[in-house]
Coordinates of C-alpha atoms in Angstrom, one line a residue:
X1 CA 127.3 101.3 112.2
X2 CA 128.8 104.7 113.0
X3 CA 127.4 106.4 116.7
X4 CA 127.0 110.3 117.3
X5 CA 125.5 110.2 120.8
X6 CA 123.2 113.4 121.4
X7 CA 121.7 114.0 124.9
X8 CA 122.4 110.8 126.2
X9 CA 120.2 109.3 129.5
X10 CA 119.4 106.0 130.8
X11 CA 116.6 104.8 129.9
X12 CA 115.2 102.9 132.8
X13 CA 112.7 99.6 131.7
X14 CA 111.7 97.4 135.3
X15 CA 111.6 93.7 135.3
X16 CA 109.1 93.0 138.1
X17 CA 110.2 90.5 141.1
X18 CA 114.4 90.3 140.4
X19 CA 116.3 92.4 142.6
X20 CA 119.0 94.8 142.0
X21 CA 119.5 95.9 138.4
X22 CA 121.1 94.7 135.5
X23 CA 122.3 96.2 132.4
X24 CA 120.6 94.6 129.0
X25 CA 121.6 96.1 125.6
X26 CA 123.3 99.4 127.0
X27 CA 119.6 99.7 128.8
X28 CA 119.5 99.8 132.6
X29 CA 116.8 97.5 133.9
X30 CA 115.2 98.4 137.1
X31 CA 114.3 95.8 139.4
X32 CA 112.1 97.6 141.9
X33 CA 109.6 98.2 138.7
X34 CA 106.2 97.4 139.8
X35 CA 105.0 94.3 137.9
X36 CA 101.5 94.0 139.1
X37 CA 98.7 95.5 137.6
X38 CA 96.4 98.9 138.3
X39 CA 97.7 101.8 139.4
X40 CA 96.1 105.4 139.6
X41 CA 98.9 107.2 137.8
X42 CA 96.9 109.2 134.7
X43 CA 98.1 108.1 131.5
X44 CA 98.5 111.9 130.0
X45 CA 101.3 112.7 133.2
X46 CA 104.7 113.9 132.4
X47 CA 105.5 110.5 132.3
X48 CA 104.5 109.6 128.8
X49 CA 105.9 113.2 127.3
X50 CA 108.6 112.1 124.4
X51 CA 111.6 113.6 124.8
X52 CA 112.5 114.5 121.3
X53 CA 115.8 115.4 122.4
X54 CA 116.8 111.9 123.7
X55 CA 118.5 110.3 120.9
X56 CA 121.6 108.3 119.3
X57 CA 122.1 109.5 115.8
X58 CA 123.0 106.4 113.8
X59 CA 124.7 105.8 109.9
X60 CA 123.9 102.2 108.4
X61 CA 124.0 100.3 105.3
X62 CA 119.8 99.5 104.4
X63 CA 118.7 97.8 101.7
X64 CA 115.9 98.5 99.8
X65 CA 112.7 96.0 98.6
X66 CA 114.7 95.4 95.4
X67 CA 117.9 94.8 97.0
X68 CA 119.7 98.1 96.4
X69 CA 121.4 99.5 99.4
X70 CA 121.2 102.9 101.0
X71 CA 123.1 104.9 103.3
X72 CA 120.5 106.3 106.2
X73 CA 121.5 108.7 108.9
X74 CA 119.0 108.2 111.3
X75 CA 118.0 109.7 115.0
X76 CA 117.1 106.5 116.8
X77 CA 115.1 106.9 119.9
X78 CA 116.2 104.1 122.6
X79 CA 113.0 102.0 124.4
X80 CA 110.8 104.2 126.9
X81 CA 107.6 102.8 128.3
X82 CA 104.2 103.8 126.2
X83 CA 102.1 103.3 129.7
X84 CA 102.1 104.8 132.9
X85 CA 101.1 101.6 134.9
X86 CA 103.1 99.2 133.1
X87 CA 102.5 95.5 134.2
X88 CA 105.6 94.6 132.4
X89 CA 107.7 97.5 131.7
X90 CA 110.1 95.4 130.1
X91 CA 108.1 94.7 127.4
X92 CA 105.5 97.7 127.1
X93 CA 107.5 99.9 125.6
X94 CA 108.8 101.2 122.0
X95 CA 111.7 102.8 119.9
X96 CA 111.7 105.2 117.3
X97 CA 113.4 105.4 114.4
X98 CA 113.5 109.1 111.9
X99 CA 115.9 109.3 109.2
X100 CA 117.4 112.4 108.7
X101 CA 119.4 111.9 105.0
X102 CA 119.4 109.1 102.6
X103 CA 122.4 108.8 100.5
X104 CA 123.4 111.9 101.0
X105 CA 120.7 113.9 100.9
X106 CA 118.8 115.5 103.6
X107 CA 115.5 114.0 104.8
X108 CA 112.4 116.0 106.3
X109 CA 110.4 113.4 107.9
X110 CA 108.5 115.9 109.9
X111 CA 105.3 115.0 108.1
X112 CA 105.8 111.3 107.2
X113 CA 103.7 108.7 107.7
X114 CA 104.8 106.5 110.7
X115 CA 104.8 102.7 110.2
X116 CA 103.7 101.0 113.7
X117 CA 105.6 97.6 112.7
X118 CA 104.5 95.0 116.0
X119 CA 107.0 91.9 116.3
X120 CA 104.0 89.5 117.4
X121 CA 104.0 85.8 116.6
X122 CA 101.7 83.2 118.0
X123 CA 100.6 85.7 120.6
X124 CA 104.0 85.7 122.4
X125 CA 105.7 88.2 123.7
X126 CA 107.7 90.9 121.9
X127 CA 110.9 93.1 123.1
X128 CA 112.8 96.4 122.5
X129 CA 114.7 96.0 125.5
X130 CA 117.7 95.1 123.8
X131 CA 117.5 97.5 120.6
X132 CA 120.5 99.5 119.9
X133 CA 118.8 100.2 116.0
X134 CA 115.8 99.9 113.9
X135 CA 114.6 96.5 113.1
X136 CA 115.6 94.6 116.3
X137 CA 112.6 94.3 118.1
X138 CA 112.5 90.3 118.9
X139 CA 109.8 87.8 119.2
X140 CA 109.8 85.7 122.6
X141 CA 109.5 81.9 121.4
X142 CA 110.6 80.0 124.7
X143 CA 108.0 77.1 126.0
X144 CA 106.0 77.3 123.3
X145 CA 106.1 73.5 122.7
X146 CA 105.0 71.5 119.9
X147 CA 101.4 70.8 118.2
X148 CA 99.7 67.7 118.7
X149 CA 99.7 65.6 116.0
X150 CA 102.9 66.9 115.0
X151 CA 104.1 70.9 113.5
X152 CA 104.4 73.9 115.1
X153 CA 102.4 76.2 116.9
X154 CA 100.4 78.6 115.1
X155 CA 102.3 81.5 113.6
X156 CA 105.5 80.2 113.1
X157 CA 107.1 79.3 109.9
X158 CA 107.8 75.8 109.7
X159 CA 111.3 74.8 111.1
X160 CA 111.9 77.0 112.8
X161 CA 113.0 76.8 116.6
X162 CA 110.5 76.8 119.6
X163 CA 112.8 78.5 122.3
X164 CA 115.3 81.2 122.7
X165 CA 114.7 84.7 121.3
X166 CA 115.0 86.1 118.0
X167 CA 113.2 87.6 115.0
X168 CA 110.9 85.2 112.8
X169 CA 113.0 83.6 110.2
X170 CA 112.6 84.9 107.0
X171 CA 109.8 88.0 107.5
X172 CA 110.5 91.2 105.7
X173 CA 111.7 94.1 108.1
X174 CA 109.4 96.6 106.9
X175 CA 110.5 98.9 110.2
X176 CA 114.3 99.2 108.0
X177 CA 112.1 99.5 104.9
X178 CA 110.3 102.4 106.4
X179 CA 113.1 104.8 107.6
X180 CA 114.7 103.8 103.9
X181 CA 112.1 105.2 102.4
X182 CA 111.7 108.3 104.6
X183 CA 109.0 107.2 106.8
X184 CA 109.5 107.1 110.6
X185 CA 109.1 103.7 112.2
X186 CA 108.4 103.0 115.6
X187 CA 108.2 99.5 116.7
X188 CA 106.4 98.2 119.9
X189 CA 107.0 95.8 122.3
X190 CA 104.0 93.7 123.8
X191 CA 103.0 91.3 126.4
X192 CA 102.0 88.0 125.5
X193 CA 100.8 84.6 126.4
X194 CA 103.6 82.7 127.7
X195 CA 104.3 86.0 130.6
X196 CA 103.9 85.0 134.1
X197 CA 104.4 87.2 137.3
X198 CA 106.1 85.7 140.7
X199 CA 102.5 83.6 141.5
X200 CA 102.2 81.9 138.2
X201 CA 99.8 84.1 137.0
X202 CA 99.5 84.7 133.2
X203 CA 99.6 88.3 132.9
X204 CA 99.7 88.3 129.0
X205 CA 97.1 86.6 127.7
X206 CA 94.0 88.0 126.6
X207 CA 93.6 90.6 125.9
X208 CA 96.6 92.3 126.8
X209 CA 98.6 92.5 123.0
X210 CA 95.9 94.3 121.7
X211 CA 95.5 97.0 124.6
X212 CA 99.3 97.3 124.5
X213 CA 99.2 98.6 120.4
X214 CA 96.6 100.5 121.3
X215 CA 98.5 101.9 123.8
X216 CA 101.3 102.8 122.3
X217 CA 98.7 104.3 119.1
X218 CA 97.7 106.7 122.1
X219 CA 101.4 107.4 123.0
X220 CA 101.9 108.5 119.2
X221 CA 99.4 110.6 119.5
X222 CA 99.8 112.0 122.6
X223 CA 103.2 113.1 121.4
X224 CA 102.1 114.7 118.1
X225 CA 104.4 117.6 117.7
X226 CA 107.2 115.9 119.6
X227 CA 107.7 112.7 118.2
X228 CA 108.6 113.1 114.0
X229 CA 105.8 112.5 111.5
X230 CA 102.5 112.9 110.7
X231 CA 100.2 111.0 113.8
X232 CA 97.2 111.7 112.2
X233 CA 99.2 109.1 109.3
X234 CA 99.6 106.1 111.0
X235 CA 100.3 102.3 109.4
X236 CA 100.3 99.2 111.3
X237 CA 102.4 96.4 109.9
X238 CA 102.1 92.9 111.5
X239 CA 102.4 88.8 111.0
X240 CA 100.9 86.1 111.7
X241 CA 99.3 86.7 115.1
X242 CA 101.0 90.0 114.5
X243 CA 99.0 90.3 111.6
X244 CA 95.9 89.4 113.1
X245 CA 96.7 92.2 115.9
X246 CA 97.2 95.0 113.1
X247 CA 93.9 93.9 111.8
X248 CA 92.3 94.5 115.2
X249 CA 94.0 97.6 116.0
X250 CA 92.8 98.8 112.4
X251 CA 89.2 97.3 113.5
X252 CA 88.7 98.7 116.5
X253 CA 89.9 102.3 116.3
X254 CA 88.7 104.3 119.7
X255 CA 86.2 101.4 120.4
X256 CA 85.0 101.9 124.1
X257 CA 84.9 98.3 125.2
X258 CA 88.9 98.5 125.7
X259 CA 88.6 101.8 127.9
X260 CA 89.1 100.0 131.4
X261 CA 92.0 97.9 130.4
X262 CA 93.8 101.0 128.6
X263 CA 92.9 103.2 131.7
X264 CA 93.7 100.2 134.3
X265 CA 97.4 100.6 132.3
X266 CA 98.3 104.6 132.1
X267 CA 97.3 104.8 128.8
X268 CA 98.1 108.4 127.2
X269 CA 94.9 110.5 126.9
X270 CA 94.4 110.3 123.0
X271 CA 92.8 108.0 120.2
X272 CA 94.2 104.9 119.0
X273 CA 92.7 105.3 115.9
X274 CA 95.2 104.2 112.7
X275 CA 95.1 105.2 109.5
X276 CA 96.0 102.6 107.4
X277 CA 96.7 98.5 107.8
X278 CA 99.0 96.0 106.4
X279 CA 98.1 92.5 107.5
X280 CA 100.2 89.2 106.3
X281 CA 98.7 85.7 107.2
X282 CA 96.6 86.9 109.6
X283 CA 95.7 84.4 112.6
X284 CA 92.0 85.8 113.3
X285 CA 88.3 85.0 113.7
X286 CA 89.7 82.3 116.3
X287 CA 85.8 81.3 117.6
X288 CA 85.9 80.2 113.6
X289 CA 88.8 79.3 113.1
X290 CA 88.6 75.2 113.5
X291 CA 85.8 74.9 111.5
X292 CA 87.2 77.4 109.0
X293 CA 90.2 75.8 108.9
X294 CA 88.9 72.1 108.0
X295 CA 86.6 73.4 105.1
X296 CA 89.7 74.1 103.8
X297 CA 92.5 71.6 104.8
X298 CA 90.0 69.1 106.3
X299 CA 91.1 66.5 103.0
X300 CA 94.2 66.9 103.8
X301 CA 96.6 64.8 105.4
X302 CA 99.3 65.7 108.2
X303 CA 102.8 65.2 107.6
X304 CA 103.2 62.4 109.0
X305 CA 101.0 60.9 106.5
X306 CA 98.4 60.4 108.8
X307 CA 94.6 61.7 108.3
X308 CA 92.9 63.5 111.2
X309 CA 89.9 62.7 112.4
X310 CA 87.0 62.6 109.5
X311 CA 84.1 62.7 112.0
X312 CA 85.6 65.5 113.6
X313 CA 86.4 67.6 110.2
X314 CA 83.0 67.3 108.9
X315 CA 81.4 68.5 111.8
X316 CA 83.5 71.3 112.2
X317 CA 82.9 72.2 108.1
X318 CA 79.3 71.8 108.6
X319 CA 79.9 74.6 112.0
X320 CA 81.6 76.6 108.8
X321 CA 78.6 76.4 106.7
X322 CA 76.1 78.2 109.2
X323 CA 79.0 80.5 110.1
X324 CA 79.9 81.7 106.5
X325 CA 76.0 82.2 105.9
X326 CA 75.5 84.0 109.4
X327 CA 77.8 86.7 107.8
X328 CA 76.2 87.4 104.8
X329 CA 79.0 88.9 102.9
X330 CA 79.4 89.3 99.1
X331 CA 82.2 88.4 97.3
X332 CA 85.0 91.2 95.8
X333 CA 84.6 92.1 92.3
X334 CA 81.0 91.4 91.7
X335 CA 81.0 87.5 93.1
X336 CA 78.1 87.7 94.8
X337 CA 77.0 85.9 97.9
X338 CA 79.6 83.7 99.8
X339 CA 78.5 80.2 100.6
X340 CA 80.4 77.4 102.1
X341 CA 78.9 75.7 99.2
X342 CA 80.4 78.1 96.3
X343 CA 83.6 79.3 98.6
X344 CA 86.2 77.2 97.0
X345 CA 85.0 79.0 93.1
X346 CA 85.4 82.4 94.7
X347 CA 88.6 81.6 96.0
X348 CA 89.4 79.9 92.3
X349 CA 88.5 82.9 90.6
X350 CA 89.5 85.8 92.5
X351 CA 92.8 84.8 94.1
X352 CA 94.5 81.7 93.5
X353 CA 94.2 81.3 89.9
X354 CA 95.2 85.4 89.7
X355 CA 98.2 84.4 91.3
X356 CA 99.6 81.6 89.6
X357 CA 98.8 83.6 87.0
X358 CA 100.9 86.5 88.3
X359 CA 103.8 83.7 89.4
X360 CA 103.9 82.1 86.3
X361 CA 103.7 85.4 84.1
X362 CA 107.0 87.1 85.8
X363 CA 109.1 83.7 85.3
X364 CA 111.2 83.6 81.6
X365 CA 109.8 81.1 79.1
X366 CA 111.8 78.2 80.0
X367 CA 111.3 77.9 83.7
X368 CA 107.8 78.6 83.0
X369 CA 107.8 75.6 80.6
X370 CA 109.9 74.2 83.5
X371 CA 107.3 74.8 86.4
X372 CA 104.5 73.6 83.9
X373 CA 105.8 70.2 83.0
X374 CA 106.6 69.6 87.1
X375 CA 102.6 70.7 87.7
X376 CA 100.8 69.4 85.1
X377 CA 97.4 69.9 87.2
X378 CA 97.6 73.8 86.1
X379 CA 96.4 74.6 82.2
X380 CA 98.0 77.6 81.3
X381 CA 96.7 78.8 78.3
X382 CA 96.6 83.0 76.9
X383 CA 98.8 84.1 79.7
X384 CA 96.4 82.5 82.2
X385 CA 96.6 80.1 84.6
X386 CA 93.9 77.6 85.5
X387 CA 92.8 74.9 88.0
X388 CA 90.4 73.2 90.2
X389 CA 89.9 73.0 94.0
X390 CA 91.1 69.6 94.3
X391 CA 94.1 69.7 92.3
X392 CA 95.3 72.7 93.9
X393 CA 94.9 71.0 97.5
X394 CA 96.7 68.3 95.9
X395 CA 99.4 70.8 95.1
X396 CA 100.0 72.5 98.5
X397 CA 100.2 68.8 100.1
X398 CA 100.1 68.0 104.1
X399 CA 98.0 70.2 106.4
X400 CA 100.0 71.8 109.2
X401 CA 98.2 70.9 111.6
X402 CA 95.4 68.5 113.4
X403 CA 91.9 68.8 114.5
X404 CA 91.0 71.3 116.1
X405 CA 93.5 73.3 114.6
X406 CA 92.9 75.8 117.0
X407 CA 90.8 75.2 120.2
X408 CA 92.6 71.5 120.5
X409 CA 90.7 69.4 122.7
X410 CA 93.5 68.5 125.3
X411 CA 93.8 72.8 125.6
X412 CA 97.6 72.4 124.1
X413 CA 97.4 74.8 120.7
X414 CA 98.9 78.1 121.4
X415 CA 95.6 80.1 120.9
X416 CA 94.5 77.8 124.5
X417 CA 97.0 79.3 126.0
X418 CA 95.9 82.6 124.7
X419 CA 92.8 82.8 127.1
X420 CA 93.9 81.3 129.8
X421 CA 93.7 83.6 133.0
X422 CA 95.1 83.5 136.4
X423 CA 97.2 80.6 137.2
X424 CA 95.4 78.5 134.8
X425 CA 97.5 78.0 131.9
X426 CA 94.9 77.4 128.8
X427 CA 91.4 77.5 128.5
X428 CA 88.4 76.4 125.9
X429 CA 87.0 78.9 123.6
X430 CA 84.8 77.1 122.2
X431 CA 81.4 75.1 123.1
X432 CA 82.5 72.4 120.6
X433 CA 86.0 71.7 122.7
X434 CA 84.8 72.3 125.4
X435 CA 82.1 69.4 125.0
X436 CA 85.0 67.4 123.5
X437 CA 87.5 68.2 125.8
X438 CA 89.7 65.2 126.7
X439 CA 91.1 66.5 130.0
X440 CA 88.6 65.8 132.2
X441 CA 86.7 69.1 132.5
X442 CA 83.2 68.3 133.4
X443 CA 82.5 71.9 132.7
X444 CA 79.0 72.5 130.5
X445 CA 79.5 76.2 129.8
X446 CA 82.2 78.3 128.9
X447 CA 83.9 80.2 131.1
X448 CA 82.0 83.6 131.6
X449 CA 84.7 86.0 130.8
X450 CA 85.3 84.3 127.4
X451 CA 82.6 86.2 125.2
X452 CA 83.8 89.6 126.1
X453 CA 87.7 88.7 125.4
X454 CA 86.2 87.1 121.8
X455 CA 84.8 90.1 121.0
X456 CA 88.1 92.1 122.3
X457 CA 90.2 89.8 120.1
X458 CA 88.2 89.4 117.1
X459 CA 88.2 92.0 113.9
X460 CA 85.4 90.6 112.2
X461 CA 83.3 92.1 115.3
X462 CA 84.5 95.1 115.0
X463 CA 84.0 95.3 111.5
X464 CA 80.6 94.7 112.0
X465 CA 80.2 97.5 114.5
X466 CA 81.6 99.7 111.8
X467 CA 83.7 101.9 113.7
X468 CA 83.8 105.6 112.3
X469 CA 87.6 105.7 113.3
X470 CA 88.5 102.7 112.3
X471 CA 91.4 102.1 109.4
X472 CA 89.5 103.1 105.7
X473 CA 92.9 101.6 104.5
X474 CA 93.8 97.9 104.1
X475 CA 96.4 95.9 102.7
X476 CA 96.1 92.2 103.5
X477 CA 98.6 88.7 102.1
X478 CA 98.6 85.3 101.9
X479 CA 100.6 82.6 101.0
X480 CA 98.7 80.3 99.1
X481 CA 100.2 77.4 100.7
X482 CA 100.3 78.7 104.3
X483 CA 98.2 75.9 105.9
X484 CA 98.7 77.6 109.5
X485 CA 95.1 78.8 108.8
X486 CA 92.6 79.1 106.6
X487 CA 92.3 80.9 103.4
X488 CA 88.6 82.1 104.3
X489 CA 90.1 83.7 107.2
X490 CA 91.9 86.6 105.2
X491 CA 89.3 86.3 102.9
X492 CA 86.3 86.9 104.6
X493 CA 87.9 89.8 106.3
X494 CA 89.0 91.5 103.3
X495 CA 85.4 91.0 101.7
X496 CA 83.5 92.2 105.3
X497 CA 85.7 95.6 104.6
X498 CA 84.9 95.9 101.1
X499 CA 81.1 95.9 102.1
X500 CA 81.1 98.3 104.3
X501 CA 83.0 100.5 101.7
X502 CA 86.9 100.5 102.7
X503 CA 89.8 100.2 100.3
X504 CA 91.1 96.8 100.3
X505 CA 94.3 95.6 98.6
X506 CA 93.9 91.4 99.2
X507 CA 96.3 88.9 97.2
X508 CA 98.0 85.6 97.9
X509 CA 101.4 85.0 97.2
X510 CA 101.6 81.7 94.8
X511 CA 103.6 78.5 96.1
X512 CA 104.3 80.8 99.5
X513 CA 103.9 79.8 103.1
X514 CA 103.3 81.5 106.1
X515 CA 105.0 84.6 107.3
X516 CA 105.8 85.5 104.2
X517 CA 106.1 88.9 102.0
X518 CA 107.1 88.7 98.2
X519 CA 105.6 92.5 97.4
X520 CA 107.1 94.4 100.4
X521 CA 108.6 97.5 97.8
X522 CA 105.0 97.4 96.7
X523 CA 103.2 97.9 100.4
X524 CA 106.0 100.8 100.5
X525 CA 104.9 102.6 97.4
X526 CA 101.2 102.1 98.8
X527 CA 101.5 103.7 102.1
X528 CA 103.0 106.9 100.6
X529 CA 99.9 106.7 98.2
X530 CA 97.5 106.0 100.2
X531 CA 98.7 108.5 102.7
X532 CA 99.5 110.9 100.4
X533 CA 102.9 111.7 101.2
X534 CA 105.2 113.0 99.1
X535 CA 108.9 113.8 99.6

């Protein structure tokens, strides 16, 4: 990677109670930060001005979705904080990347779209501190433990590790994509759950990943005319718990119930209003999300072999059934109403059977013939592929996890952790684990705070609010053998927008699991159509 240095300055990111400062990634890190929260400072100061100035101009090799590599000059902006009051400077803050010429030729990104690509997963924390390029913002994974019952937390792809840093293994880097293609990319850091201050007090929990995107939506904005590309064009791009955060951010454009939090940081006088969405295996609709998940996976076994508790599952799918009718949503393409009772067919029909479909049709004759004789539970007759429920379950094998899947009763799923508050590490967020709890809580209500930071946390709610600046734009994947959640989860929010009129581009990916993206050249050609961009 070649270096032109243009204005250089030290970019100065605090890290709360150390003392003295230490240099991280060619970034100074300053100590005597504040690392508590509040603070008067008002977030439209001089403060949250983008230098446009202030950048590294950078050559590197990129490869394309189809594996052909490119030569992009870029301008590459280094981290600087998105919030006035940062709690945790060290992670609220962003890069930006602009290219400038791709293979040669010169690039006017002046009015391109700007993918907003977050680095969440399992509602940890995410870092730019170290970035010296595009692409390297990292995914905090340390003391995130195992599941009960055996796998991982939610959110992260099967083997891999549960400390250290790094990015996810195996996700597309649509932030490299994006300047390849002549878009600008900034990626954002974020507090998350497993962030503690010098008391023990979780300080990014809920709902503090969602007020940072939105904060650094407002910082875009804020800076139209100084930072490249078009603000009024923004895409969010996330995974996992990433994905379920680019879903909310898309939900909840300019909502007022995040107002205090947003002011309480220094958030830039603007709207955090996005344009359009992309959404992979998002980990939403948590209140739902146990009894979501066993209507799906409930006949499943774990990997161990073991099967989770039946009494258990069926209560929780009968929880599903009074859910899925409470929402009254019809089905995409003309299904109709969706039932727990007639879920699986719609599912069938619209997604999974399209896909093998899709799978099986891009494969050469003999290792379709190949694939066919391994799954004999799949007819595939005039180009299409067919099935039933149970045979596909079959197919996709052990569930990833036990029951609940996501409010566990002994608090220790990730998503516990989530709302916790205060010194108190993890919390119930539902009635039903809460009544089951096996830690001794004698507790009969939830805690009070917890409907309000459902509601923050939650897109279907705001999809029922019907925002008028929320995303009209949506592009939302699954792997159809990601048992991390459910496929109702994904689908149910891609249906809820297609009611209320939006543009909604939902498929699975066949044989995939989670944090996956097989189509990524495709969600680049749709951002430049659905923004209208051209070159």
């Amino acid at each position: 990677m070649k270096h032109r240095a243009v204005k250089r300055r030290n970019v100065v990111i605090g890290i709360g109670a150390a003392a003295g400062a230490a240099a991280v990634g060619g970034i100074t890190l300053n100590a005597n930060a504040s690392n508590t929260r509040g603070g008067s400072t008002s977030g439209s100061s001089g403060a949250l001005v983008f230098d446009k100035d202030d950048y590294t101009e950078l050559t590197e090799t990129i490869a394309d979705a189809a594996g052909k590599n490119h030569e992009v000059v870029y301008r590459f902006y280094k981290p600087r904080n998105y919030v006035a009051n940062p709690s945790d400077d060290t992670h609220q803050s962003l890069v930006v990347s602009v290219p400038v010429k791709i293979d040669g030729k010169a690039v006017d990104a002046s009015k391109a779209p700007i993918v907003l690509a977050n680095a969440v997963g399992a509602y940890m924390p995410s870092s730019v501190a170290k970035a010296t390029g595009v692409g390297q913002a990292q995914l905090e994974m340390t003391g995130m433990g195992a599941m009960p019952g055996g796998g991982t937390p939610s959110g992260i792809p099967s083997g891999m590790p549960n400390g250290g840093t790094g990015a996810i293994n195996g996700m597309v880097n649509l932030a490299k994509l994006a300047i390849a293609a002549g878009y600008v990319a900034v990626e954002p850091g974020t507090r998350g759950r497993s962030l503690t201050d010098s008391s023990g007090a979780y300080y990014g929990t809920a709902p503090a990943a969602i007020v940072d995107l939105k904060a650094a939506v407002r910082y875009i904005r804020f800076n139209k005319g100084r930072i490249p590309g078009n603000t009024d064009r923004i895409v969010s791009t996330g995974t996992s718990a990433g994905g379920a955060m680019s879903a909310l951010l898309g939900a909840s454009g300019d909502s007022p119930l995040y107002d205090t939090y947003l002011k309480e940081a220094g958030a830039a006088d603007a709207s955090d209003a996005i344009f359009a969405t992309g959404a992979w295996c998002p980990i939403a609709d948590l209140e739902h999300a146990d009894a979501a998940y066993e209507w799906n996976w409930g006949a499943n076994k774990l990997s161990t072999g073991k099967q989770v508790d039946q009494t258990v599952s069926k209560e929780l799918k009968s929880q599903f059934a009074e859910y899925q009718a409470s929402l009254k949503l019809k089905g995409m393409k003309g299904f109709g109403n969706l039932t727990a009772r007639n879920y699986d067919e719609y599912l069938l029909k619209t997604y999974l059977q399209p896909s093998a479909t899709k799978y099986l049709a891009a494969l050469s004759g003999s290792d379709r013939t190949a694939y066919l004789a391994k799954n004999t539970f799949i007819t595939w007759s005039d180009g299409k592929a067919t099935f039933t429920w149970d045979d596909y379950l079959t197919h996709v094998g052990a569930r990833k996890k036990t029951t609940p899947a996501f409010d566990a009763f002994d608090q220790s799923a990730g998503e516990n952790n989530e709302f916790g508050t205060g010194t108190t590490k993890a919390r119930h967020f539902t009635a039903y684990s809460l009544v089951n709890d096996t830690t001794g809580l004698t507790a009969k209500r939830l805690d009070s705070d917890i409907p309000e930071l459902l509601r923050l946390m939650n897109p279907m709610y705001h999809i029922a609010q019907r925002h008028s600046n929320r995303s009209k734009h949506w592009w939302i994947r699954l792997g159809t053998s990601d048992s991390d959640t459910s496929l109702t989860v994904s689908a149910n929010l891609a249906a809820a927008l297609d009611n209320i009129g939006d543009d909604v581009d939902h498929e699975y990916y066949w044989d995939q699991g989670h944090a996956t993206n097989t189509d990524p050249g495709d969600f680049i050609t749709w951002v430049a159509k659905v923004t209208g961009y051209k070159k």
